[in-house]
JSON list of C-alpha atoms in Angstrom, two decimals:
[
{"chain": "A", "resi": 6, "resn": "MET", "atom": "CA", "xyz": [64.05, 196.55, 102.97]},
{"chain": "A", "resi": 7, "resn": "THR", "atom": "CA", "xyz": [64.47, 195.60, 99.32]},
{"chain": "A", "resi": 8, "resn": "GLU", "atom": "CA", "xyz": [64.24, 198.53, 96.90]},
{"chain": "A", "resi": 9, "resn": "PHE", "atom": "CA", "xyz": [62.21, 198.30, 93.69]},
{"chain": "A", "resi": 10, "resn": "PRO", "atom": "CA", "xyz": [63.22, 201.30, 91.54]},
{"chain": "A", "resi": 11, "resn": "ILE", "atom": "CA", "xyz": [61.32, 200.23, 88.41]},
{"chain": "A", "resi": 12, "resn": "LEU", "atom": "CA", "xyz": [58.15, 199.67, 90.41]},
{"chain": "A", "resi": 13, "resn": "LYS", "atom": "CA", "xyz": [58.58, 203.00, 92.18]},
{"chain": "A", "resi": 14, "resn": "ASP", "atom": "CA", "xyz": [58.96, 204.83, 88.85]},
{"chain": "A", "resi": 15, "resn": "PHE", "atom": "CA", "xyz": [55.91, 203.02, 87.44]},
{"chain": "A", "resi": 16, "resn": "LEU", "atom": "CA", "xyz": [53.78, 204.02, 90.41]},
{"chain": "A", "resi": 17, "resn": "ILE", "atom": "CA", "xyz": [54.93, 207.64, 90.30]},
{"chain": "A", "resi": 18, "resn": "GLU", "atom": "CA", "xyz": [54.47, 207.96, 86.52]},
{"chain": "A", "resi": 19, "resn": "ASN", "atom": "CA", "xyz": [50.91, 206.64, 86.76]},
{"chain": "A", "resi": 20, "resn": "GLY", "atom": "CA", "xyz": [49.87, 208.66, 89.79]},
{"chain": "A", "resi": 21, "resn": "LEU", "atom": "CA", "xyz": [49.66, 205.56, 91.97]},
{"chain": "A", "resi": 22, "resn": "TYR", "atom": "CA", "xyz": [52.53, 206.17, 94.37]},
{"chain": "A", "resi": 23, "resn": "SER", "atom": "CA", "xyz": [52.27, 206.56, 98.10]},
{"chain": "A", "resi": 24, "resn": "GLN", "atom": "CA", "xyz": [54.85, 205.65, 100.69]},
{"chain": "A", "resi": 25, "resn": "GLN", "atom": "CA", "xyz": [52.39, 203.26, 102.34]},
{"chain": "A", "resi": 26, "resn": "ALA", "atom": "CA", "xyz": [51.67, 201.47, 99.05]},
{"chain": "A", "resi": 27, "resn": "TYR", "atom": "CA", "xyz": [55.36, 201.15, 98.20]},
{"chain": "A", "resi": 28, "resn": "GLN", "atom": "CA", "xyz": [56.16, 199.76, 101.64]},
{"chain": "A", "resi": 29, "resn": "ARG", "atom": "CA", "xyz": [53.36, 197.23, 101.26]},
{"chain": "A", "resi": 30, "resn": "PHE", "atom": "CA", "xyz": [54.99, 195.97, 98.06]},
{"chain": "A", "resi": 31, "resn": "GLN", "atom": "CA", "xyz": [58.28, 195.62, 99.92]},
{"chain": "A", "resi": 32, "resn": "THR", "atom": "CA", "xyz": [56.64, 193.68, 102.74]},
{"chain": "A", "resi": 33, "resn": "PHE", "atom": "CA", "xyz": [54.72, 191.51, 100.28]},
{"chain": "A", "resi": 34, "resn": "PHE", "atom": "CA", "xyz": [57.98, 190.55, 98.57]},
{"chain": "A", "resi": 35, "resn": "ASP", "atom": "CA", "xyz": [59.47, 189.55, 101.93]},
{"chain": "A", "resi": 36, "resn": "LEU", "atom": "CA", "xyz": [56.41, 187.46, 102.81]},
{"chain": "A", "resi": 37, "resn": "VAL", "atom": "CA", "xyz": [56.38, 185.62, 99.48]},
{"chain": "A", "resi": 38, "resn": "THR", "atom": "CA", "xyz": [60.10, 184.87, 99.42]},
{"chain": "A", "resi": 39, "resn": "GLU", "atom": "CA", "xyz": [60.20, 183.81, 103.06]},
{"chain": "A", "resi": 40, "resn": "THR", "atom": "CA", "xyz": [57.19, 181.51, 102.75]},
{"chain": "A", "resi": 41, "resn": "ASN", "atom": "CA", "xyz": [58.53, 180.19, 99.46]},
{"chain": "A", "resi": 42, "resn": "LYS", "atom": "CA", "xyz": [61.31, 178.48, 101.41]},
{"chain": "A", "resi": 43, "resn": "VAL", "atom": "CA", "xyz": [58.78, 176.05, 102.86]},
{"chain": "A", "resi": 44, "resn": "MET", "atom": "CA", "xyz": [55.95, 176.20, 100.31]},
{"chain": "A", "resi": 45, "resn": "ASN", "atom": "CA", "xyz": [56.16, 176.36, 96.53]},
{"chain": "A", "resi": 46, "resn": "LEU", "atom": "CA", "xyz": [54.64, 179.73, 95.65]},
{"chain": "A", "resi": 47, "resn": "THR", "atom": "CA", "xyz": [56.88, 180.94, 92.83]},
{"chain": "A", "resi": 48, "resn": "SER", "atom": "CA", "xyz": [60.04, 180.07, 90.93]},
{"chain": "A", "resi": 49, "resn": "ILE", "atom": "CA", "xyz": [60.86, 183.79, 90.71]},
{"chain": "A", "resi": 50, "resn": "THR", "atom": "CA", "xyz": [62.64, 184.91, 93.86]},
{"chain": "A", "resi": 51, "resn": "GLN", "atom": "CA", "xyz": [65.32, 187.39, 92.72]},
{"chain": "A", "resi": 52, "resn": "ALA", "atom": "CA", "xyz": [64.18, 190.91, 93.52]},
{"chain": "A", "resi": 53, "resn": "ASP", "atom": "CA", "xyz": [64.88, 192.43, 90.09]},
{"chain": "A", "resi": 54, "resn": "GLU", "atom": "CA", "xyz": [63.01, 189.67, 88.29]},
{"chain": "A", "resi": 55, "resn": "PHE", "atom": "CA", "xyz": [60.22, 189.56, 90.88]},
{"chain": "A", "resi": 56, "resn": "GLU", "atom": "CA", "xyz": [59.71, 193.31, 90.49]},
{"chain": "A", "resi": 57, "resn": "ILE", "atom": "CA", "xyz": [59.08, 193.00, 86.76]},
{"chain": "A", "resi": 58, "resn": "LYS", "atom": "CA", "xyz": [57.45, 189.59, 86.33]},
{"chain": "A", "resi": 59, "resn": "HIS", "atom": "CA", "xyz": [55.17, 189.76, 89.35]},
{"chain": "A", "resi": 60, "resn": "PHE", "atom": "CA", "xyz": [54.64, 193.37, 90.42]},
{"chain": "A", "resi": 61, "resn": "ILE", "atom": "CA", "xyz": [54.78, 195.24, 87.10]},
{"chain": "A", "resi": 62, "resn": "ASP", "atom": "CA", "xyz": [53.11, 192.38, 85.23]},
{"chain": "A", "resi": 63, "resn": "SER", "atom": "CA", "xyz": [50.19, 192.45, 87.67]},
{"chain": "A", "resi": 64, "resn": "LEU", "atom": "CA", "xyz": [49.79, 196.22, 87.42]},
{"chain": "A", "resi": 65, "resn": "LEU", "atom": "CA", "xyz": [50.08, 196.76, 83.65]},
{"chain": "A", "resi": 66, "resn": "PRO", "atom": "CA", "xyz": [46.32, 196.66, 82.88]},
{"chain": "A", "resi": 67, "resn": "PHE", "atom": "CA", "xyz": [45.31, 198.65, 85.99]},
{"chain": "A", "resi": 68, "resn": "ARG", "atom": "CA", "xyz": [43.22, 201.07, 83.92]},
{"chain": "A", "resi": 69, "resn": "GLU", "atom": "CA", "xyz": [40.91, 198.21, 82.89]},
{"chain": "A", "resi": 70, "resn": "PHE", "atom": "CA", "xyz": [39.55, 198.16, 86.44]},
{"chain": "A", "resi": 71, "resn": "ASP", "atom": "CA", "xyz": [38.29, 201.74, 86.32]},
{"chain": "A", "resi": 72, "resn": "GLY", "atom": "CA", "xyz": [34.66, 201.77, 87.42]},
{"chain": "A", "resi": 73, "resn": "ALA", "atom": "CA", "xyz": [34.84, 198.28, 88.97]},
{"chain": "A", "resi": 74, "resn": "ARG", "atom": "CA", "xyz": [34.20, 198.26, 92.70]},
{"chain": "A", "resi": 75, "resn": "ASN", "atom": "CA", "xyz": [33.94, 194.53, 93.39]},
{"chain": "A", "resi": 76, "resn": "ILE", "atom": "CA", "xyz": [36.60, 192.32, 91.77]},
{"chain": "A", "resi": 77, "resn": "ALA", "atom": "CA", "xyz": [37.21, 188.56, 91.92]},
{"chain": "A", "resi": 78, "resn": "ASP", "atom": "CA", "xyz": [40.58, 186.95, 91.23]},
{"chain": "A", "resi": 79, "resn": "ILE", "atom": "CA", "xyz": [40.33, 183.27, 90.33]},
{"chain": "A", "resi": 80, "resn": "GLY", "atom": "CA", "xyz": [43.24, 180.94, 91.08]},
{"chain": "A", "resi": 81, "resn": "SER", "atom": "CA", "xyz": [45.05, 183.61, 93.08]},
{"chain": "A", "resi": 82, "resn": "GLY", "atom": "CA", "xyz": [48.04, 181.43, 94.00]},
{"chain": "A", "resi": 83, "resn": "ALA", "atom": "CA", "xyz": [50.66, 183.63, 95.65]},
{"chain": "A", "resi": 84, "resn": "GLY", "atom": "CA", "xyz": [48.38, 186.65, 95.23]},
{"chain": "A", "resi": 85, "resn": "PHE", "atom": "CA", "xyz": [49.00, 187.85, 91.69]},
{"chain": "A", "resi": 86, "resn": "PRO", "atom": "CA", "xyz": [47.50, 190.01, 90.30]},
{"chain": "A", "resi": 87, "resn": "ALA", "atom": "CA", "xyz": [45.03, 190.68, 93.13]},
{"chain": "A", "resi": 88, "resn": "ILE", "atom": "CA", "xyz": [47.36, 191.78, 95.94]},
{"chain": "A", "resi": 89, "resn": "PRO", "atom": "CA", "xyz": [49.30, 194.34, 93.85]},
{"chain": "A", "resi": 90, "resn": "LEU", "atom": "CA", "xyz": [45.99, 195.68, 92.49]},
{"chain": "A", "resi": 91, "resn": "ALA", "atom": "CA", "xyz": [44.51, 195.83, 95.99]},
{"chain": "A", "resi": 92, "resn": "ILE", "atom": "CA", "xyz": [47.52, 197.79, 97.20]},
{"chain": "A", "resi": 93, "resn": "ILE", "atom": "CA", "xyz": [47.03, 200.52, 94.58]},
{"chain": "A", "resi": 94, "resn": "PHE", "atom": "CA", "xyz": [43.21, 200.45, 94.74]},
{"chain": "A", "resi": 95, "resn": "PRO", "atom": "CA", "xyz": [42.28, 200.65, 98.44]},
{"chain": "A", "resi": 96, "resn": "ASP", "atom": "CA", "xyz": [38.76, 201.76, 97.46]},
{"chain": "A", "resi": 97, "resn": "LYS", "atom": "CA", "xyz": [38.00, 198.55, 95.54]},
{"chain": "A", "resi": 98, "resn": "LYS", "atom": "CA", "xyz": [37.08, 195.21, 97.11]},
{"chain": "A", "resi": 99, "resn": "PHE", "atom": "CA", "xyz": [38.98, 192.09, 96.04]},
{"chain": "A", "resi": 100, "resn": "THR", "atom": "CA", "xyz": [37.94, 188.48, 96.58]},
{"chain": "A", "resi": 101, "resn": "LEU", "atom": "CA", "xyz": [40.83, 186.05, 96.08]},
{"chain": "A", "resi": 102, "resn": "VAL", "atom": "CA", "xyz": [39.74, 182.49, 95.28]},
{"chain": "A", "resi": 103, "resn": "ASP", "atom": "CA", "xyz": [42.08, 179.51, 95.39]},
{"chain": "A", "resi": 104, "resn": "SER", "atom": "CA", "xyz": [41.47, 175.77, 95.62]},
{"chain": "A", "resi": 105, "resn": "LEU", "atom": "CA", "xyz": [44.50, 174.99, 97.82]},
{"chain": "A", "resi": 106, "resn": "ASN", "atom": "CA", "xyz": [43.93, 175.66, 101.50]},
{"chain": "A", "resi": 107, "resn": "LYS", "atom": "CA", "xyz": [47.56, 176.31, 102.37]},
{"chain": "A", "resi": 108, "resn": "ARG", "atom": "CA", "xyz": [47.74, 179.03, 99.73]},
{"chain": "A", "resi": 109, "resn": "VAL", "atom": "CA", "xyz": [44.59, 180.61, 101.17]},
{"chain": "A", "resi": 110, "resn": "THR", "atom": "CA", "xyz": [46.22, 180.50, 104.61]},
{"chain": "A", "resi": 111, "resn": "PHE", "atom": "CA", "xyz": [49.22, 182.31, 103.14]},
{"chain": "A", "resi": 112, "resn": "LEU", "atom": "CA", "xyz": [46.98, 184.88, 101.44]},
{"chain": "A", "resi": 113, "resn": "ASN", "atom": "CA", "xyz": [45.15, 185.54, 104.70]},
{"chain": "A", "resi": 114, "resn": "ASP", "atom": "CA", "xyz": [48.51, 186.11, 106.39]},
{"chain": "A", "resi": 115, "resn": "VAL", "atom": "CA", "xyz": [49.47, 188.59, 103.66]},
{"chain": "A", "resi": 116, "resn": "ILE", "atom": "CA", "xyz": [46.13, 190.39, 103.94]},
{"chain": "A", "resi": 117, "resn": "SER", "atom": "CA", "xyz": [46.56, 190.66, 107.71]},
{"chain": "A", "resi": 118, "resn": "LYS", "atom": "CA", "xyz": [50.19, 191.79, 107.70]},
{"chain": "A", "resi": 119, "resn": "LEU", "atom": "CA", "xyz": [49.62, 194.35, 104.94]},
{"chain": "A", "resi": 120, "resn": "SER", "atom": "CA", "xyz": [46.40, 195.56, 106.65]},
{"chain": "A", "resi": 121, "resn": "LEU", "atom": "CA", "xyz": [44.50, 195.19, 103.39]},
{"chain": "A", "resi": 122, "resn": "GLU", "atom": "CA", "xyz": [40.97, 195.78, 104.62]},
{"chain": "A", "resi": 123, "resn": "ASN", "atom": "CA", "xyz": [39.70, 195.60, 101.02]},
{"chain": "A", "resi": 124, "resn": "CYS", "atom": "CA", "xyz": [40.64, 191.92, 100.54]},
{"chain": "A", "resi": 125, "resn": "VAL", "atom": "CA", "xyz": [39.20, 188.56, 101.47]},
{"chain": "A", "resi": 126, "resn": "ALA", "atom": "CA", "xyz": [40.61, 185.14, 100.57]},
{"chain": "A", "resi": 127, "resn": "VAL", "atom": "CA", "xyz": [38.27, 182.21, 99.92]},
{"chain": "A", "resi": 128, "resn": "HIS", "atom": "CA", "xyz": [39.14, 178.51, 99.85]},
{"chain": "A", "resi": 129, "resn": "SER", "atom": "CA", "xyz": [37.10, 177.13, 96.96]},
{"chain": "A", "resi": 130, "resn": "ARG", "atom": "CA", "xyz": [37.25, 175.69, 93.49]},
{"chain": "A", "resi": 131, "resn": "ALA", "atom": "CA", "xyz": [36.04, 178.17, 90.87]},
{"chain": "A", "resi": 132, "resn": "GLU", "atom": "CA", "xyz": [33.08, 176.00, 89.88]},
{"chain": "A", "resi": 133, "resn": "ASP", "atom": "CA", "xyz": [31.95, 175.76, 93.51]},
{"chain": "A", "resi": 134, "resn": "PHE", "atom": "CA", "xyz": [32.48, 179.44, 94.23]},
{"chain": "A", "resi": 135, "resn": "ALA", "atom": "CA", "xyz": [30.16, 180.27, 91.32]},
{"chain": "A", "resi": 136, "resn": "LYS", "atom": "CA", "xyz": [27.24, 178.96, 93.41]},
{"chain": "A", "resi": 137, "resn": "GLU", "atom": "CA", "xyz": [27.61, 181.82, 95.90]},
{"chain": "A", "resi": 138, "resn": "GLY", "atom": "CA", "xyz": [29.36, 184.40, 93.76]},
{"chain": "A", "resi": 139, "resn": "ARG", "atom": "CA", "xyz": [27.27, 184.19, 90.60]},
{"chain": "A", "resi": 140, "resn": "GLU", "atom": "CA", "xyz": [26.84, 187.54, 88.80]},
{"chain": "A", "resi": 141, "resn": "LYS", "atom": "CA", "xyz": [28.17, 189.41, 91.84]},
{"chain": "A", "resi": 142, "resn": "PHE", "atom": "CA", "xyz": [31.35, 190.98, 90.48]},
{"chain": "A", "resi": 143, "resn": "ASP", "atom": "CA", "xyz": [32.01, 194.03, 88.34]},
{"chain": "A", "resi": 144, "resn": "ALA", "atom": "CA", "xyz": [35.24, 192.49, 87.07]},
{"chain": "A", "resi": 145, "resn": "VAL", "atom": "CA", "xyz": [36.83, 189.05, 87.22]},
{"chain": "A", "resi": 146, "resn": "THR", "atom": "CA", "xyz": [40.50, 188.44, 86.60]},
{"chain": "A", "resi": 147, "resn": "ALA", "atom": "CA", "xyz": [42.95, 185.55, 86.50]},
{"chain": "A", "resi": 148, "resn": "ARG", "atom": "CA", "xyz": [46.63, 185.09, 85.76]},
{"chain": "A", "resi": 149, "resn": "ALA", "atom": "CA", "xyz": [48.38, 181.88, 84.70]},
{"chain": "A", "resi": 150, "resn": "VAL", "atom": "CA", "xyz": [45.35, 179.70, 85.47]},
{"chain": "A", "resi": 151, "resn": "ALA", "atom": "CA", "xyz": [44.22, 178.00, 82.24]},
{"chain": "A", "resi": 152, "resn": "ALA", "atom": "CA", "xyz": [43.81, 178.40, 78.50]},
{"chain": "A", "resi": 153, "resn": "LEU", "atom": "CA", "xyz": [41.29, 181.10, 77.63]},
{"chain": "A", "resi": 154, "resn": "ASN", "atom": "CA", "xyz": [38.51, 178.78, 76.46]},
{"chain": "A", "resi": 155, "resn": "ILE", "atom": "CA", "xyz": [38.69, 177.07, 79.86]},
{"chain": "A", "resi": 156, "resn": "LEU", "atom": "CA", "xyz": [39.22, 180.23, 81.87]},
{"chain": "A", "resi": 157, "resn": "LEU", "atom": "CA", "xyz": [36.14, 181.95, 80.45]},
{"chain": "A", "resi": 158, "resn": "GLU", "atom": "CA", "xyz": [33.90, 179.18, 81.75]},
{"chain": "A", "resi": 159, "resn": "TYR", "atom": "CA", "xyz": [35.33, 179.61, 85.26]},
{"chain": "A", "resi": 160, "resn": "THR", "atom": "CA", "xyz": [35.06, 183.41, 85.25]},
{"chain": "A", "resi": 161, "resn": "ALA", "atom": "CA", "xyz": [32.00, 184.38, 83.17]},
{"chain": "A", "resi": 162, "resn": "PRO", "atom": "CA", "xyz": [29.38, 183.08, 85.66]},
{"chain": "A", "resi": 163, "resn": "LEU", "atom": "CA", "xyz": [30.86, 185.31, 88.39]},
{"chain": "A", "resi": 164, "resn": "CYS", "atom": "CA", "xyz": [30.71, 188.47, 86.30]},
{"chain": "A", "resi": 165, "resn": "ARG", "atom": "CA", "xyz": [27.61, 190.65, 86.33]},
{"chain": "A", "resi": 166, "resn": "THR", "atom": "CA", "xyz": [26.02, 191.59, 83.03]},
{"chain": "A", "resi": 167, "resn": "GLY", "atom": "CA", "xyz": [27.82, 194.72, 81.86]},
{"chain": "A", "resi": 168, "resn": "GLY", "atom": "CA", "xyz": [30.95, 193.78, 83.77]},
{"chain": "A", "resi": 169, "resn": "LYS", "atom": "CA", "xyz": [34.23, 192.58, 82.35]},
{"chain": "A", "resi": 170, "resn": "ILE", "atom": "CA", "xyz": [36.74, 189.76, 82.42]},
{"chain": "A", "resi": 171, "resn": "VAL", "atom": "CA", "xyz": [40.40, 190.78, 82.39]},
{"chain": "A", "resi": 172, "resn": "ALA", "atom": "CA", "xyz": [42.58, 187.80, 81.46]},
{"chain": "A", "resi": 173, "resn": "TYR", "atom": "CA", "xyz": [46.36, 188.01, 81.85]},
{"chain": "A", "resi": 174, "resn": "LYS", "atom": "CA", "xyz": [48.05, 186.22, 78.96]},
{"chain": "A", "resi": 175, "resn": "GLY", "atom": "CA", "xyz": [51.41, 185.96, 77.25]},
{"chain": "A", "resi": 176, "resn": "SER", "atom": "CA", "xyz": [52.39, 186.65, 73.66]},
{"chain": "A", "resi": 177, "resn": "ALA", "atom": "CA", "xyz": [50.22, 183.82, 72.22]},
{"chain": "A", "resi": 178, "resn": "ALA", "atom": "CA", "xyz": [46.95, 185.45, 73.28]},
{"chain": "A", "resi": 179, "resn": "GLU", "atom": "CA", "xyz": [45.59, 185.83, 69.74]},
{"chain": "A", "resi": 180, "resn": "ASP", "atom": "CA", "xyz": [45.64, 182.06, 69.23]},
{"chain": "A", "resi": 181, "resn": "GLU", "atom": "CA", "xyz": [43.81, 181.59, 72.54]},
{"chain": "A", "resi": 182, "resn": "ILE", "atom": "CA", "xyz": [41.25, 184.24, 71.64]},
{"chain": "A", "resi": 183, "resn": "CYS", "atom": "CA", "xyz": [40.49, 182.44, 68.37]},
{"chain": "A", "resi": 184, "resn": "ALA", "atom": "CA", "xyz": [40.19, 179.10, 70.17]},
{"chain": "A", "resi": 185, "resn": "ALA", "atom": "CA", "xyz": [37.85, 180.68, 72.74]},
{"chain": "A", "resi": 186, "resn": "ARG", "atom": "CA", "xyz": [35.33, 182.18, 70.28]},
{"chain": "A", "resi": 187, "resn": "ASN", "atom": "CA", "xyz": [32.73, 179.48, 70.89]},
{"chain": "A", "resi": 188, "resn": "ALA", "atom": "CA", "xyz": [33.17, 179.64, 74.65]},
{"chain": "A", "resi": 189, "resn": "ALA", "atom": "CA", "xyz": [32.72, 183.41, 74.62]},
{"chain": "A", "resi": 190, "resn": "SER", "atom": "CA", "xyz": [29.53, 183.12, 72.55]},
{"chain": "A", "resi": 191, "resn": "VAL", "atom": "CA", "xyz": [28.04, 180.38, 74.73]},
{"chain": "A", "resi": 192, "resn": "LEU", "atom": "CA", "xyz": [28.86, 182.27, 77.94]},
{"chain": "A", "resi": 193, "resn": "GLY", "atom": "CA", "xyz": [27.41, 185.63, 76.89]},
{"chain": "A", "resi": 194, "resn": "LEU", "atom": "CA", "xyz": [30.73, 187.38, 76.39]},
{"chain": "A", "resi": 195, "resn": "LYS", "atom": "CA", "xyz": [32.04, 189.73, 73.73]},
{"chain": "A", "resi": 196, "resn": "ILE", "atom": "CA", "xyz": [35.72, 190.50, 73.21]},
{"chain": "A", "resi": 197, "resn": "GLU", "atom": "CA", "xyz": [36.09, 194.22, 73.83]},
{"chain": "A", "resi": 198, "resn": "LYS", "atom": "CA", "xyz": [39.79, 194.64, 73.14]},
{"chain": "A", "resi": 199, "resn": "THR", "atom": "CA", "xyz": [43.23, 193.19, 73.68]},
{"chain": "A", "resi": 200, "resn": "CYS", "atom": "CA", "xyz": [45.69, 195.32, 75.62]},
{"chain": "A", "resi": 201, "resn": "ASP", "atom": "CA", "xyz": [49.29, 194.75, 74.51]},
{"chain": "A", "resi": 202, "resn": "PHE", "atom": "CA", "xyz": [52.17, 195.57, 76.84]},
{"chain": "A", "resi": 203, "resn": "VAL", "atom": "CA", "xyz": [55.94, 195.30, 76.87]},
{"chain": "A", "resi": 204, "resn": "LEU", "atom": "CA", "xyz": [57.59, 194.62, 80.21]},
{"chain": "A", "resi": 205, "resn": "PRO", "atom": "CA", "xyz": [60.79, 196.52, 81.11]},
{"chain": "A", "resi": 206, "resn": "SER", "atom": "CA", "xyz": [62.60, 193.22, 80.42]},
{"chain": "A", "resi": 207, "resn": "GLY", "atom": "CA", "xyz": [61.39, 193.34, 76.79]},
{"chain": "A", "resi": 208, "resn": "GLU", "atom": "CA", "xyz": [58.93, 190.46, 77.16]},
{"chain": "A", "resi": 209, "resn": "THR", "atom": "CA", "xyz": [55.47, 190.99, 75.72]},
{"chain": "A", "resi": 210, "resn": "ARG", "atom": "CA", "xyz": [52.14, 190.55, 77.45]},
{"chain": "A", "resi": 211, "resn": "ALA", "atom": "CA", "xyz": [48.60, 190.59, 76.12]},
{"chain": "A", "resi": 212, "resn": "VAL", "atom": "CA", "xyz": [45.45, 191.09, 78.18]},
{"chain": "A", "resi": 213, "resn": "PRO", "atom": "CA", "xyz": [42.18, 190.17, 76.45]},
{"chain": "A", "resi": 214, "resn": "VAL", "atom": "CA", "xyz": [39.24, 192.08, 77.92]},
{"chain": "A", "resi": 215, "resn": "TYR", "atom": "CA", "xyz": [35.74, 190.61, 77.55]},
{"chain": "A", "resi": 216, "resn": "LYS", "atom": "CA", "xyz": [32.44, 192.34, 78.28]},
{"chain": "A", "resi": 217, "resn": "LYS", "atom": "CA", "xyz": [29.56, 190.33, 79.74]},
{"chain": "A", "resi": 218, "resn": "ILE", "atom": "CA", "xyz": [26.64, 191.20, 77.46]},
{"chain": "A", "resi": 219, "resn": "LYS", "atom": "CA", "xyz": [24.06, 188.74, 78.82]},
{"chain": "A", "resi": 220, "resn": "PRO", "atom": "CA", "xyz": [23.69, 186.19, 81.63]},
{"chain": "A", "resi": 221, "resn": "CYS", "atom": "CA", "xyz": [25.07, 182.74, 80.93]},
{"chain": "A", "resi": 222, "resn": "ASP", "atom": "CA", "xyz": [23.19, 179.49, 81.44]},
{"chain": "A", "resi": 223, "resn": "LYS", "atom": "CA", "xyz": [23.23, 178.37, 85.08]},
{"chain": "A", "resi": 224, "resn": "LYS", "atom": "CA", "xyz": [24.72, 175.02, 84.08]},
{"chain": "A", "resi": 225, "resn": "TYR", "atom": "CA", "xyz": [28.06, 176.84, 83.70]},
{"chain": "A", "resi": 226, "resn": "PRO", "atom": "CA", "xyz": [30.62, 176.37, 85.03]},
{"chain": "A", "resi": 227, "resn": "ARG", "atom": "CA", "xyz": [30.29, 172.63, 84.72]},
{"chain": "A", "resi": 228, "resn": "GLY", "atom": "CA", "xyz": [31.54, 170.46, 87.56]},
{"chain": "A", "resi": 229, "resn": "GLY", "atom": "CA", "xyz": [33.71, 167.36, 87.46]},
{"chain": "A", "resi": 230, "resn": "ASN", "atom": "CA", "xyz": [36.62, 169.19, 85.83]},
{"chain": "A", "resi": 231, "resn": "LYS", "atom": "CA", "xyz": [34.66, 169.28, 82.54]},
{"chain": "A", "resi": 232, "resn": "PRO", "atom": "CA", "xyz": [35.84, 172.80, 81.59]},
{"chain": "A", "resi": 233, "resn": "ARG", "atom": "CA", "xyz": [39.35, 171.34, 81.32]},
{"chain": "A", "resi": 234, "resn": "THR", "atom": "CA", "xyz": [38.61, 167.88, 79.95]},
{"chain": "A", "resi": 235, "resn": "ASN", "atom": "CA", "xyz": [35.96, 169.04, 77.48]},
{"chain": "A", "resi": 236, "resn": "PRO", "atom": "CA", "xyz": [36.39, 172.79, 76.83]},
{"chain": "A", "resi": 237, "resn": "LEU", "atom": "CA", "xyz": [33.62, 174.74, 75.15]}
]
């Protein structure tokens, strides 16, 4: 199986390593790259790049999920960041939400083959999932889904009061945070901090973390693609 030395060192250094977890990462890589031959999941398929830009990138803010037991990942795609997080946190429950049925089928296959009993994949748009998942989650996360002012409207309604939203962003996060000030206010959120990271490749990542300080109006998230066409 493919070796991931940087990932292995990261897991060991942070007290997250087990042979079972490491082997699950190896199997996950095989499943993504094999399925990618027939379904567009990712443009990153080389092991050394995959290791950094998918595995390490997903795991960098792992400490932000301390205390969270029930976590939703919106727009899960190929399973990032939820699957890597679920591998290292077998005691936390992850709900992976994606609007494309064939991606959900893939995620269910991954969950089955990795024996991840702490994961469930749901075929739904974020605004529809909010009807059943409203205020149910301790933390909500998303990676490469939408600009922050849009993303907050999709995620805030799912987060319980006192919970947090962990948004994976690139180096331009400060601009997005500024643009999302109104959305955060309207949705009952307060920016808690921004976690800055440097990947082993030298690329920078920023992860804004919002705290849900009060319930948001039940009209959010708006339907009809309004969060994207008319952001808060």
